[in-house]
C-alpha positions as protocol buffer text, in pm:
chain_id: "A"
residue {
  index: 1
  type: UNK
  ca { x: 3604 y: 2891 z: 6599 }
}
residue {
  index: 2
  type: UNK
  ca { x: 3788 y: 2593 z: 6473 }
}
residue {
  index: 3
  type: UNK
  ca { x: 3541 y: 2368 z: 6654 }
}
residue {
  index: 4
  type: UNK
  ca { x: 3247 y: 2560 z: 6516 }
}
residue {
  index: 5
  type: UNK
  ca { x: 3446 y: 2520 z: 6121 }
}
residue {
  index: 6
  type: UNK
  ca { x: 3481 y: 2142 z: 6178 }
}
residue {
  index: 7
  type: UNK
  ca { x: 3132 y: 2111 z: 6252 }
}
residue {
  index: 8
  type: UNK
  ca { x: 2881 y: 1910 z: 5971 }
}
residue {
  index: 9
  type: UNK
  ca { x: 2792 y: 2137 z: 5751 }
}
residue {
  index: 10
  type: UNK
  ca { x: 3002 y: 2447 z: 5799 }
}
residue {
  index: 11
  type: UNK
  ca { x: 3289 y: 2354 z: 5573 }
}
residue {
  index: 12
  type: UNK
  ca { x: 3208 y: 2648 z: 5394 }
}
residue {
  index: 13
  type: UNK
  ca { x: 3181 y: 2921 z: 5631 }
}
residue {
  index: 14
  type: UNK
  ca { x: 3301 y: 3240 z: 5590 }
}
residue {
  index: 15
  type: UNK
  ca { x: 3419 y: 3493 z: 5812 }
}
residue {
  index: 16
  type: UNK
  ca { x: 3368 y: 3867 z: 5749 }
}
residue {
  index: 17
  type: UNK
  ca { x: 3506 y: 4157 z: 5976 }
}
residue {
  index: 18
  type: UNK
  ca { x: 3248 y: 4394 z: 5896 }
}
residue {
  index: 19
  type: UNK
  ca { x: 3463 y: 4670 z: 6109 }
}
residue {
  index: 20
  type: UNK
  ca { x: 3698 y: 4875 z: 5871 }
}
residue {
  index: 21
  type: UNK
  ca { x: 3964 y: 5054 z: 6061 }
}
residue {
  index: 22
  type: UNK
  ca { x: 4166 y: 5180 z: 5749 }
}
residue {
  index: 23
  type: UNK
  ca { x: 3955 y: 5412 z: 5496 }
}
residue {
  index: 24
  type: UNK
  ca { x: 3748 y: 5692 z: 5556 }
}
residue {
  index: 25
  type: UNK
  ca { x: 3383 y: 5672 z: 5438 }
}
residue {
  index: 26
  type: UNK
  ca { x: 3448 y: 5776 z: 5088 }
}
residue {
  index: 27
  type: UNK
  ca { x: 3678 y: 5547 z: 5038 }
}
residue {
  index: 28
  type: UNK
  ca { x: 3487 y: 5247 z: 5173 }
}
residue {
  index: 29
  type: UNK
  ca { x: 3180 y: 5344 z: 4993 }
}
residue {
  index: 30
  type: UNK
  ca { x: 3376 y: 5273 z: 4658 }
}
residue {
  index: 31
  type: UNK
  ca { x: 3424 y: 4911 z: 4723 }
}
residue {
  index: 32
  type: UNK
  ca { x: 3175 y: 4801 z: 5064 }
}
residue {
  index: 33
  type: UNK
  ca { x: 2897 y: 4692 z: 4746 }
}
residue {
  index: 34
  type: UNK
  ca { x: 3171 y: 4367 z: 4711 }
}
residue {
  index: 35
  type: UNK
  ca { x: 3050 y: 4287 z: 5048 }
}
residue {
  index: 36
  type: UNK
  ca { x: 2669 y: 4353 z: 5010 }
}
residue {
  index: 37
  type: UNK
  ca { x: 2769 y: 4739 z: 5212 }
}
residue {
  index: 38
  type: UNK
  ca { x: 2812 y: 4527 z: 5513 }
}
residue {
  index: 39
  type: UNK
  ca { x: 3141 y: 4739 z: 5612 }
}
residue {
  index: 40
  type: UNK
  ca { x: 3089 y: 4969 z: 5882 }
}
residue {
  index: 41
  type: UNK
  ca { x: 3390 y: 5256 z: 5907 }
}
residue {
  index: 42
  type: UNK
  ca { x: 3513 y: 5313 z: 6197 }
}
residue {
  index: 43
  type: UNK
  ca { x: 3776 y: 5574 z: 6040 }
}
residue {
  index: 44
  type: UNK
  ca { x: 3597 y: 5879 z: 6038 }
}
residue {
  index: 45
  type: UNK
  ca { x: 3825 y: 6185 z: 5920 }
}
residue {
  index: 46
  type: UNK
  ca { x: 4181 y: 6189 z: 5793 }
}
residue {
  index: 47
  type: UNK
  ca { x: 4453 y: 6322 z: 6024 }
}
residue {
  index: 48
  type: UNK
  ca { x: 4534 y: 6639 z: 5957 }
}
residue {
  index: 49
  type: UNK
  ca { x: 4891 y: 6579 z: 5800 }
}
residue {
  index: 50
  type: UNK
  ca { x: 4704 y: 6318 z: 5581 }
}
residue {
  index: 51
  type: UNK
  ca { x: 4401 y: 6610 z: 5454 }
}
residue {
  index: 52
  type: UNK
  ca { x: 4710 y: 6833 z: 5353 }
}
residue {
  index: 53
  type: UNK
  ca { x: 4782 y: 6520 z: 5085 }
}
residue {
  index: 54
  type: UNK
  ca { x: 4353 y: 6585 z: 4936 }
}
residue {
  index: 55
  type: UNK
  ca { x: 4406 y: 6991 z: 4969 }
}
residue {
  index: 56
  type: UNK
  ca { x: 4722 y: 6962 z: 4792 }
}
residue {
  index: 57
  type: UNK
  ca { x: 4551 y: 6705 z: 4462 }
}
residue {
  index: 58
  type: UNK
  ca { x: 4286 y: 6915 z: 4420 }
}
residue {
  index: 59
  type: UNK
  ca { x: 4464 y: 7232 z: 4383 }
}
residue {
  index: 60
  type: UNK
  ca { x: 4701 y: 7044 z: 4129 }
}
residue {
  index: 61
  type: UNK
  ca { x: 4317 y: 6868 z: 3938 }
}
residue {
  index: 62
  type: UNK
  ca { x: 4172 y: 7214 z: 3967 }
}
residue {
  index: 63
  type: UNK
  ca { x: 4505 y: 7401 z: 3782 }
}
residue {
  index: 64
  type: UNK
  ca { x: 4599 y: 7110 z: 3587 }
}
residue {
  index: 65
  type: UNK
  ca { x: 4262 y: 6913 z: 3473 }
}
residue {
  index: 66
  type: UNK
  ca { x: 3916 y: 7017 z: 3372 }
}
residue {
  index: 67
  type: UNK
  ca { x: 3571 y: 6857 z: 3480 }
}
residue {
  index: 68
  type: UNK
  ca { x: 3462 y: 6517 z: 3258 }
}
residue {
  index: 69
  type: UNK
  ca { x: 3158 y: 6640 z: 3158 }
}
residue {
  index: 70
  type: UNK
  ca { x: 2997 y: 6985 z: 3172 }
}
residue {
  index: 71
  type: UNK
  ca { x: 2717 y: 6831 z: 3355 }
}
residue {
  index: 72
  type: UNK
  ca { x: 2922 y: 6656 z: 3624 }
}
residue {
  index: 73
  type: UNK
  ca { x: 2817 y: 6814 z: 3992 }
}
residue {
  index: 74
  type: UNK
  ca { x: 3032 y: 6988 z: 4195 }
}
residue {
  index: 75
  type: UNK
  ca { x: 3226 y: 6784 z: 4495 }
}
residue {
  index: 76
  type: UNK
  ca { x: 2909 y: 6830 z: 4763 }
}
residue {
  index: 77
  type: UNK
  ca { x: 3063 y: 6776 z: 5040 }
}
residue {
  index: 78
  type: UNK
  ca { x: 3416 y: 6793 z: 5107 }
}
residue {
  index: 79
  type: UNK
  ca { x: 3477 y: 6422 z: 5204 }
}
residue {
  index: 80
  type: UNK
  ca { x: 3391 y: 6329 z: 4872 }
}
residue {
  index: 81
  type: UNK
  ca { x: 3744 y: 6463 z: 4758 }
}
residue {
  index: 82
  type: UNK
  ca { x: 3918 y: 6153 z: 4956 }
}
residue {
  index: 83
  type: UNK
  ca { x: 3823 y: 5998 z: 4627 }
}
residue {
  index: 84
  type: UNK
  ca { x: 3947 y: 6085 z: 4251 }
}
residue {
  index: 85
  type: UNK
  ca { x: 3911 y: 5920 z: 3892 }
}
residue {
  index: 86
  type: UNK
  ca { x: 4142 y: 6103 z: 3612 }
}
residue {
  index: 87
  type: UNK
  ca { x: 4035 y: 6002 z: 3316 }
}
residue {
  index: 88
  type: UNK
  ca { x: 4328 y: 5983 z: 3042 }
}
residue {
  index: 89
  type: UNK
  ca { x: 4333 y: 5855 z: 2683 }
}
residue {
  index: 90
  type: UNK
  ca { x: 4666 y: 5710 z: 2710 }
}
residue {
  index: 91
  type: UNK
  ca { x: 4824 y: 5459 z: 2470 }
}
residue {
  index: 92
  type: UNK
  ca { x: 4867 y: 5059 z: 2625 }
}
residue {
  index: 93
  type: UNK
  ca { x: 5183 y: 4920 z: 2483 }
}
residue {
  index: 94
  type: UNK
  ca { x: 5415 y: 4682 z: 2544 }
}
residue {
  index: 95
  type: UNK
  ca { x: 5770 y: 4618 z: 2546 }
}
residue {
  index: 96
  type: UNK
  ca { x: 5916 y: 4377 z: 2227 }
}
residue {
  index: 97
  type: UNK
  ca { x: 6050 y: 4120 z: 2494 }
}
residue {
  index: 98
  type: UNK
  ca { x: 5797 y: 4166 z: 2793 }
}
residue {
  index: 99
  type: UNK
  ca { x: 5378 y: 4022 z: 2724 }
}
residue {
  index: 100
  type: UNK
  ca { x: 5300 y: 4295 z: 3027 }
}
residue {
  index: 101
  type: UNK
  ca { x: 5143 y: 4582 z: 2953 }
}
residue {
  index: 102
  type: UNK
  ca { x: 5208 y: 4982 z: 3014 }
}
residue {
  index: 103
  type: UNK
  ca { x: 5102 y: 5356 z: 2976 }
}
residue {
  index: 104
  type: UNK
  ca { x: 5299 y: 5601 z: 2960 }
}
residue {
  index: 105
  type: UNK
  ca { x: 5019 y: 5854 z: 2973 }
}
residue {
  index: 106
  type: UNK
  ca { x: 4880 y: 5734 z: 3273 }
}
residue {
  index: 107
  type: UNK
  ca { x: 5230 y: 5676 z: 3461 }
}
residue {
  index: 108
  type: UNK
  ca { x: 5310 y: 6019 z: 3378 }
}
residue {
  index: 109
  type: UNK
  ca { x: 4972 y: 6119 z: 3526 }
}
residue {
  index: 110
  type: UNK
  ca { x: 5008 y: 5979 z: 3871 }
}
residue {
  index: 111
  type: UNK
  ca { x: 5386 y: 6105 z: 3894 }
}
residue {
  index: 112
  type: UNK
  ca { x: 5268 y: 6401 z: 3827 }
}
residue {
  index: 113
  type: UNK
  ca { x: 5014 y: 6394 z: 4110 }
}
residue {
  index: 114
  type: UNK
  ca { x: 5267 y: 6262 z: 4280 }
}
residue {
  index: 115
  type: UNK
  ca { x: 5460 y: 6607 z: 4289 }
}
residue {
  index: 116
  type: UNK
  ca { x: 5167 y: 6781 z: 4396 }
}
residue {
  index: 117
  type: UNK
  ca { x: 5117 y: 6573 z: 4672 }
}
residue {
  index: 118
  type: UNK
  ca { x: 5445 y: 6657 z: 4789 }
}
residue {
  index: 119
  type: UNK
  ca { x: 5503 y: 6378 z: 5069 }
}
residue {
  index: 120
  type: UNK
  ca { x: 5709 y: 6384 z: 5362 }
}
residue {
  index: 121
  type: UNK
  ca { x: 5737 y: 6036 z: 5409 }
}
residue {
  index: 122
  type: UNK
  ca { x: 5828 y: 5764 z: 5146 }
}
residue {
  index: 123
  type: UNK
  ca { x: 5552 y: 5528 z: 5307 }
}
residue {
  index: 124
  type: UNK
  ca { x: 5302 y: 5824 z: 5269 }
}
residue {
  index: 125
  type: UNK
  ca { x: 5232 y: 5712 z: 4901 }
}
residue {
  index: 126
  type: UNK
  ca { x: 5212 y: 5399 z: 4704 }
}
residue {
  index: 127
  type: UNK
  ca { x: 5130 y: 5395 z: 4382 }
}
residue {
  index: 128
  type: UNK
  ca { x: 5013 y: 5068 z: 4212 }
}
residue {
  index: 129
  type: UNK
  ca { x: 4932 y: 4917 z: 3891 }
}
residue {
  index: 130
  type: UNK
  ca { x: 4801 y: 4553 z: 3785 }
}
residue {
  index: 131
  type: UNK
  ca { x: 5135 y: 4505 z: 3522 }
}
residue {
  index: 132
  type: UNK
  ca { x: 5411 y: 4506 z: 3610 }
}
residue {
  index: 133
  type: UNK
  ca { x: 5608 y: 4648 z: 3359 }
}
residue {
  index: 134
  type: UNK
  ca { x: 5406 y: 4959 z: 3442 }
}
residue {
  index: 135
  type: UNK
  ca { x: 5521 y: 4899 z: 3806 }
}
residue {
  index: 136
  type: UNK
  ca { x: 5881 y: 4951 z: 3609 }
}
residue {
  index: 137
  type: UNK
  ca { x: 5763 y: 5276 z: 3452 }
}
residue {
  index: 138
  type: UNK
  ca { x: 5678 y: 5395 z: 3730 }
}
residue {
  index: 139
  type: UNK
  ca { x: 5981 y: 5338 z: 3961 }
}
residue {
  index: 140
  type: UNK
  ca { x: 6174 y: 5526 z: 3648 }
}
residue {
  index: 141
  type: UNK
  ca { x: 6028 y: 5804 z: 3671 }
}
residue {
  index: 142
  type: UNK
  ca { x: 6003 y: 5827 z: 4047 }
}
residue {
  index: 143
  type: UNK
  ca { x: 6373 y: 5743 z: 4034 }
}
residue {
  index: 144
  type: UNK
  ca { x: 6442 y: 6058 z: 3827 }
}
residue {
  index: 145
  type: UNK
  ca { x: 6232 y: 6292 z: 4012 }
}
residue {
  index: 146
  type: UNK
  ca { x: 6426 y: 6208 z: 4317 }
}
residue {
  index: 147
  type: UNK
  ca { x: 6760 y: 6187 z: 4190 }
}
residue {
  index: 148
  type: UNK
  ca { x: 6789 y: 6393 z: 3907 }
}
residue {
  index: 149
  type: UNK
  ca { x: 6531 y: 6699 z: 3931 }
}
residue {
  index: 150
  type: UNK
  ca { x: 6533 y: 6704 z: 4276 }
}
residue {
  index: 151
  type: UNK
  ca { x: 6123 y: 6725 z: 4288 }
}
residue {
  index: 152
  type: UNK
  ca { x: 6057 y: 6464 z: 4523 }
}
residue {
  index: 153
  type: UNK
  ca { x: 6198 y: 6456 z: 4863 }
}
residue {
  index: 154
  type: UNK
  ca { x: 6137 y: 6061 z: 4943 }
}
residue {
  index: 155
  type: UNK
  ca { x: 6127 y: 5824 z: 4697 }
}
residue {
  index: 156
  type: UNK
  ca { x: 5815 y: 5645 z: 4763 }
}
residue {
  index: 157
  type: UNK
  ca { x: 5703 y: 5330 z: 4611 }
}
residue {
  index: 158
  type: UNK
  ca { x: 5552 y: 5180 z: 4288 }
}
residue {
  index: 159
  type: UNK
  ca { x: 5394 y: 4829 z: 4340 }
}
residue {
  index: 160
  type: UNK
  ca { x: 5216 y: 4553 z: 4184 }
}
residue {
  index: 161
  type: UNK
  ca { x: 4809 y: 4533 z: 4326 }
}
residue {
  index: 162
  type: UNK
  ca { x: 4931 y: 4206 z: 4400 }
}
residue {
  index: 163
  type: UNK
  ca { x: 5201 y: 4231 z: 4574 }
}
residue {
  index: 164
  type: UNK
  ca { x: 5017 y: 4547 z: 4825 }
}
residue {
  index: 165
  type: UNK
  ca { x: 4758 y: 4278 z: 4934 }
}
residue {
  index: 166
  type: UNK
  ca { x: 4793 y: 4320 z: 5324 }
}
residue {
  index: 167
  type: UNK
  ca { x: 4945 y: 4652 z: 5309 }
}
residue {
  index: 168
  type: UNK
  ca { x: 4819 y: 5028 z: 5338 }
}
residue {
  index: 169
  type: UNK
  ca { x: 4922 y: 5408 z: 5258 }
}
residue {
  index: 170
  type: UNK
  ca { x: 4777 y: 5676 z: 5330 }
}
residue {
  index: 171
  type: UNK
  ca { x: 4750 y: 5807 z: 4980 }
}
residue {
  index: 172
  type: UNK
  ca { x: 4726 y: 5545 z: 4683 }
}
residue {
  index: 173
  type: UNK
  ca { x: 4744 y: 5623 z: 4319 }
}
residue {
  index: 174
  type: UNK
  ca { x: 4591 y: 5299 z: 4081 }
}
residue {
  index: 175
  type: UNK
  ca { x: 4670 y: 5307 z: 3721 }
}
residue {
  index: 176
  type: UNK
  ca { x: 4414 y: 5122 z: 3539 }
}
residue {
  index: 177
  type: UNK
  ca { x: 4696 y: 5120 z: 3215 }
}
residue {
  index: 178
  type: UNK
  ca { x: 4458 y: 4925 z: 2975 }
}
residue {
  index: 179
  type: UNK
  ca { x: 4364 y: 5163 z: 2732 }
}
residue {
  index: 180
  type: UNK
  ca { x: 4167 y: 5113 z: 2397 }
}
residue {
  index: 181
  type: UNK
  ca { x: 3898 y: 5239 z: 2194 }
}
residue {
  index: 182
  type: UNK
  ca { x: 3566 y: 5057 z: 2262 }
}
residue {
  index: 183
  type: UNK
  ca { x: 3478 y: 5041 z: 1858 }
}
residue {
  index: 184
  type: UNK
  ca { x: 3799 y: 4806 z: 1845 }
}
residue {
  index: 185
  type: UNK
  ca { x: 3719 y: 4567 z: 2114 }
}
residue {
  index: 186
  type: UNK
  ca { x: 3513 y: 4320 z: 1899 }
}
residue {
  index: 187
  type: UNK
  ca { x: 3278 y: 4258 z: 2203 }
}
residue {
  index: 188
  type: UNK
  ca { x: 3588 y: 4074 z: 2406 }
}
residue {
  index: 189
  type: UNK
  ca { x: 3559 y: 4318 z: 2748 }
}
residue {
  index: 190
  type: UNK
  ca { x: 3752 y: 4074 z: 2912 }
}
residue {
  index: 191
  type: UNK
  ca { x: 4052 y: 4070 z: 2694 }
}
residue {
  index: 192
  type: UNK
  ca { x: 4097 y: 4417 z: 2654 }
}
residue {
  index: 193
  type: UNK
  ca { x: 4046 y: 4433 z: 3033 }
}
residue {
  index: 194
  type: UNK
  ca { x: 4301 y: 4122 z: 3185 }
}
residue {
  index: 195
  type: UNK
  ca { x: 4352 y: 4159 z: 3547 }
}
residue {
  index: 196
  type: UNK
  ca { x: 4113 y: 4487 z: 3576 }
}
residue {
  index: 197
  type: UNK
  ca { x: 3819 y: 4265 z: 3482 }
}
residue {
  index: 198
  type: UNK
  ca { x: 3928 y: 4047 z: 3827 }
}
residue {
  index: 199
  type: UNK
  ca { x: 3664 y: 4230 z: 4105 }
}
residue {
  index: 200
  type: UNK
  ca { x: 3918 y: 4031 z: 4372 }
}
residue {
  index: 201
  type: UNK
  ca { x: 4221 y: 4237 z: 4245 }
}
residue {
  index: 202
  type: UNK
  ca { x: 4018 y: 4504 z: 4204 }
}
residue {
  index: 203
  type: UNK
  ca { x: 3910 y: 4514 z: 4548 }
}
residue {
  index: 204
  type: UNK
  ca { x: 4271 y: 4497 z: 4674 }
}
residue {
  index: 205
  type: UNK
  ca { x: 4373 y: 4798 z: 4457 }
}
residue {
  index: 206
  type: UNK
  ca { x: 4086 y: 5069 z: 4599 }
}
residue {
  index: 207
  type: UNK
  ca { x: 4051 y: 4939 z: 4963 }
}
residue {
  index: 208
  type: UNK
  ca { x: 4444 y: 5011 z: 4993 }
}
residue {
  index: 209
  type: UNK
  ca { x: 4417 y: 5392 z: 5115 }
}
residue {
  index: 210
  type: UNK
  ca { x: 4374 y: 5531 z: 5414 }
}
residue {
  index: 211
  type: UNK
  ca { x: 4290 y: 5880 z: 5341 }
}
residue {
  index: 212
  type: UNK
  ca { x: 4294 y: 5969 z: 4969 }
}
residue {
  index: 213
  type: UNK
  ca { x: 4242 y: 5726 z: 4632 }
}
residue {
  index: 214
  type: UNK
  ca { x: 4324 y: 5860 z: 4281 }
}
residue {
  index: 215
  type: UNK
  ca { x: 4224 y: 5635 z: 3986 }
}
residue {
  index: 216
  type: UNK
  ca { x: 4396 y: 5720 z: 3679 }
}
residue {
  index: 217
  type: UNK
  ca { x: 4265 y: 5533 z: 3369 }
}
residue {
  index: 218
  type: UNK
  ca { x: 4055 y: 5549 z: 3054 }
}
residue {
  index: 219
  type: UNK
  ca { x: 3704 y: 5592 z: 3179 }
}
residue {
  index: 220
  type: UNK
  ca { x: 3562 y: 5525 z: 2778 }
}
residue {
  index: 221
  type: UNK
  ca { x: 3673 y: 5120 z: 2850 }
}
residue {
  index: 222
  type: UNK
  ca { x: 3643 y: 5075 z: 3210 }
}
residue {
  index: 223
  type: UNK
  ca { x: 3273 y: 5191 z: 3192 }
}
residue {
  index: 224
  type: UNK
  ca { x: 3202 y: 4930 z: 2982 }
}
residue {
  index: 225
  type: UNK
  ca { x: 3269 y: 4668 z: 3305 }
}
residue {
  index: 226
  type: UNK
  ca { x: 2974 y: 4686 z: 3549 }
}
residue {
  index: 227
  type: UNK
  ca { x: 3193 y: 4732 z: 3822 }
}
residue {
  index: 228
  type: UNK
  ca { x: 3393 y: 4976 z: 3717 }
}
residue {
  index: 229
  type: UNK
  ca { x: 3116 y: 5144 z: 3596 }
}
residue {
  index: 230
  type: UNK
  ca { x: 2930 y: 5124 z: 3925 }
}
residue {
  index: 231
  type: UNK
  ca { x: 3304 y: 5282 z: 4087 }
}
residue {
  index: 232
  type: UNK
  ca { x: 3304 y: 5600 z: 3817 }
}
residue {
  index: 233
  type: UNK
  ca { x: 2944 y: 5699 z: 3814 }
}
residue {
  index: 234
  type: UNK
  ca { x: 2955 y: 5707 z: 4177 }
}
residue {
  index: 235
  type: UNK
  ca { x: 3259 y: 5910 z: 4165 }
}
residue {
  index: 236
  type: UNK
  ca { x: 3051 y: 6111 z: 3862 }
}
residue {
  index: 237
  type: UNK
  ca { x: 2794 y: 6171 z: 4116 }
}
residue {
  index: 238
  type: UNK
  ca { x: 3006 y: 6357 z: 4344 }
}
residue {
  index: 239
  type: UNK
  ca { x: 3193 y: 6540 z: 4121 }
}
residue {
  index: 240
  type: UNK
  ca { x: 3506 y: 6371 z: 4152 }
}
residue {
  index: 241
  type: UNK
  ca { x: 3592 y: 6251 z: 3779 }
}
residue {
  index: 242
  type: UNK
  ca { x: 3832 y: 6484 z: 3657 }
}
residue {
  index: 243
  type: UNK
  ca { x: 3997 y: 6494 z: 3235 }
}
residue {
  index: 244
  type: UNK
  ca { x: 4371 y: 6542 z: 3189 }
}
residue {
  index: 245
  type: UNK
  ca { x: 4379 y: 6719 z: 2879 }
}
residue {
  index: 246
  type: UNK
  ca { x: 4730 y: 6763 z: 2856 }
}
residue {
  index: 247
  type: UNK
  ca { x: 4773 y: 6321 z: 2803 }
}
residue {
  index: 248
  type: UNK
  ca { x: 4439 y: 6355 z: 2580 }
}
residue {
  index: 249
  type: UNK
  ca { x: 4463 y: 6117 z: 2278 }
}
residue {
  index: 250
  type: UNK
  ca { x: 4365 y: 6330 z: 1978 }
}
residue {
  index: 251
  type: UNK
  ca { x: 4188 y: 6068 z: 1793 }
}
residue {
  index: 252
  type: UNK
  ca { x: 4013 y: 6017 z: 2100 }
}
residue {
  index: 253
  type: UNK
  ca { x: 3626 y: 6162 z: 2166 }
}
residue {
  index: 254
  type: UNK
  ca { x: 3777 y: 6516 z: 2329 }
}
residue {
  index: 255
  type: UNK
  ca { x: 3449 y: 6508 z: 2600 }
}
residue {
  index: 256
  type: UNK
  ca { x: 3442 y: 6202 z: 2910 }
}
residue {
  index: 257
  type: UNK
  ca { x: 3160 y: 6095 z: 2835 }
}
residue {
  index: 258
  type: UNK
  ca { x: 2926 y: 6238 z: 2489 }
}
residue {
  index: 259
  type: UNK
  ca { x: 2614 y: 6329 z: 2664 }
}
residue {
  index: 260
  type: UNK
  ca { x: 2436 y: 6079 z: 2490 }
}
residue {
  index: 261
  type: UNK
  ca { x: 2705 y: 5817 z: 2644 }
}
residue {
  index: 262
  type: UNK
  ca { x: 2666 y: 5940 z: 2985 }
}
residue {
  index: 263
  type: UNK
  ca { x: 2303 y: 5921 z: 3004 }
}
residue {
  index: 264
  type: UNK
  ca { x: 2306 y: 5539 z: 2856 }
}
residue {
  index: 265
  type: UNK
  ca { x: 2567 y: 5460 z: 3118 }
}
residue {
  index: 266
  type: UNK
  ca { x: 2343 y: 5623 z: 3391 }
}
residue {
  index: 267
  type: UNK
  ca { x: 2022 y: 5451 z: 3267 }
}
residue {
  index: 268
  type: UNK
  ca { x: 2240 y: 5151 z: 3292 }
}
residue {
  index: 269
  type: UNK
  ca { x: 2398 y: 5211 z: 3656 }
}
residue {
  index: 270
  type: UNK
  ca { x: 2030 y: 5326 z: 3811 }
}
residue {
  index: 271
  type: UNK
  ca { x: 1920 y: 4954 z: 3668 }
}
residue {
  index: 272
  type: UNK
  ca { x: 2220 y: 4819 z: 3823 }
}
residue {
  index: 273
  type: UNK
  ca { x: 2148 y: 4956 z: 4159 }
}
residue {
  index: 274
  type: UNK
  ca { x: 2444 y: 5188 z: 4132 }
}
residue {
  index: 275
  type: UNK
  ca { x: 2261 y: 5542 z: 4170 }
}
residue {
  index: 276
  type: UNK
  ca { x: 1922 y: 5602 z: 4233 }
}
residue {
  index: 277
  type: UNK
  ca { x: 1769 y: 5758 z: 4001 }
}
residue {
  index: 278
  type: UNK
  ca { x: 1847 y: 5990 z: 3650 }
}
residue {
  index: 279
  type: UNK
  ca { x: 1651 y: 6224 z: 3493 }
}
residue {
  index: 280
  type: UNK
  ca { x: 1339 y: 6230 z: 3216 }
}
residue {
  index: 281
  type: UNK
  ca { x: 1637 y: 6452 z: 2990 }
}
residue {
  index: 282
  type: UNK
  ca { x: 1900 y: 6157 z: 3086 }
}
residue {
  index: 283
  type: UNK
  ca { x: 1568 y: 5906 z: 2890 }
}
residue {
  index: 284
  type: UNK
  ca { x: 1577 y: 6139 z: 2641 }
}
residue {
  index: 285
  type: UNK
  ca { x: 1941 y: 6183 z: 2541 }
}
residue {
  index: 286
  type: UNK
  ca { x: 1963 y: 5799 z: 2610 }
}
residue {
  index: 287
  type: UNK
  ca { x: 1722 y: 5694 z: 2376 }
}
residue {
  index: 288
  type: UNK
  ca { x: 1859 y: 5945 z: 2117 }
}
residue {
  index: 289
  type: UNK
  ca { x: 1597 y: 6167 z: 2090 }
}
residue {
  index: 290
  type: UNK
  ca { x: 1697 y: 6509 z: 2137 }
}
C-alpha cells in the first residue's frame, strides 16, 4: 500500500472500507449516500439486550409524542424503528459569557428518552451535540437524574460530535440544538445552521450507533439543508418522525410539516434522488392548488 501511494499519480488516492461492522441497516442507510451507498452492512440485527433499548423508545414516542404529520406512514417494517427524528420547536440560546449555543427543549428531550431507555450500562448510551455548551446541559441534567432523583442507574455520557469521532454506543441520541424560524433566516442557511451545515460532522454524529439513533431537532430548519432533508424524509418515509408536543413552541406552526410544506419538500427530495417518487395530490398541494 505505501508503495502503491508513492506511485506517480496516486497522491490522491483514497481508501474506502466499504464493510460496516457497527450499524444495522437502518442506520447505515441514513448516511451510506455520503459514500455514493457503497457501504455494505455486515451488522444485521441488534443483540437482543440492545432491541430492549428500540422496544423501550417507542413505547416512551408512542405515550409521550404524536406522529409529524397525519399523512406520515406507519413504521413498515420493524427495523425501521433503529432509527428516530423528534422534531421539537425548542428555543437556541446562549449563555452571556459563552458564543456556543444550547436548547433546553431539545436537551430535555433526549434526557427524557434517556429515562425510557433505561440502560444498564453507562457505555450503553451517548448522547451528543455539535456545541458544547449543550454538551454542559446535558451532563446537568444527567447529573441530577442520577444523583438526585434517582432515575438513572448509570450515568452515561454527553459528548461533543467531535470529540466521539472513533468511538461507538449502542444507542446514540444527536441534538441538532439550532433552532429558528425559517421566515427569520434572511436566506443565510449556513449561519443559522454552523457546524450542522458540515456533512463531515454530520456524518460522524449518525454513523455513531450501533443499534438505535434518535435525532432530536427542529425539522422546520434542518429541512431546509439538502442533506438533512434527504436524512428526515427518509425517516418520513418510514414512519419514524415523531412531534414532542409537550417542548412545542407556541408561536411555532403546531403541524411538522403544513401539508403544503411537506409536499414541496417531497417534490424537492424525489428531484434530489432522495425518494422515488410522490404523488399527483403531493403536485397538487405543492403547487398550491387545492
Amino acid at each position: 500500500l505505501v508503495r502503491l501511494m508513492n506511485c506517480s499519480g496516486c497522491r490522491d488516492a483514497v481508501t474506502l472500507l466499504r464493510e460496516n461492522f457497527r450499524s444495522v441497516p437502518a442506520i447505515v442507510d441514513v448516511f451510506n449516500p455520503t459514500y455514493d451507498n457503497k457501504l455494505v452492512c455486515r451488522h444485521l440485527a441488534p443483540a437482543s439486550a440492545h432491541q430492549q433499548y428500540v422496544d423501550r423508545l417507542w413505547r416512551h414516542l408512542e405515550r409521550y409524542t404524536t406522529q409529524a404529520n397525519m399523512h406520515q406512514p406507519t413504521p413498515r417494517e420493524p427495523g425501521f424503528r433503529s432509527t428516530v427524528f423528534v422534531h421539537v420547536c425548542g428555543e437556541e440560546s446562549r449563555e452571556p459569557d459563552s458564543p456556543s449555543w444550547m436548547n433546553l427543549a431539545e436537551a430535555g428531550v433526549a434526557v427524557d428518552a434517556l429515562k425510557a431507555l433505561a440502560p444498564t450500562k453507562a457505555t450503553d448510551v451517548a448522547l451528543l451535540a455539535p456545541y458544547t455548551q449543550q454538551v454542559k446541559k446535558l451532563e446537568q441534567k444527567i447529573h441530577y437524574e442520577y444523583t438526585t432523583a434517582n432515575t438513572l442507574a448509570v450515568k452515561p455520557v454527553a459528548s461533543s460530535v467531535e470529540m466521539y469521532q472513533g468511538k461507538e454506543a449502542p444507542v446514540v441520541i444527536l441534538n441538532a440544538v439550532r433552532s429558528v424560524k425559517v421566515e427569520e433566516m434572511e436566506g443565510d442557511l449556513k449561519r443559522h445552521l454552523g457546524f450542522l451545515s458540515q456533512p463531515q460532522r454530520l456524518n460522524v454524529a449518525v454513523s455513531r450507533p450501533q443499534a438505535l439513533l434518535v435525532i432530536v431537532g427542529n425539522a422546520n430548519l434542518l429541512v431546509q439543508d439538502s442533506e438533512w432533508r434527504r436524512m428526515i424524509m427518509l425517516l418520513w418515509g418510514r414512519g419514524c418522525v415523531r412531534n414532542n408536543s409537550s417542548y412545542r413552541n407556541p408561536c411555532a406552526d403546531p403541524t411538522l410539516p403544513p401539508k403544503q410544506m411537506l409536499a414541496q419538500l417531497r417534490l424537492k427530495a424525489q428531484q434530489e434522488g432522495a425518494i422515488d417518487e410522490v404523488t399527483a395530490d403531493e403536485i397538487v398541494y405543492a403547487n398550491n392548488r387545492d
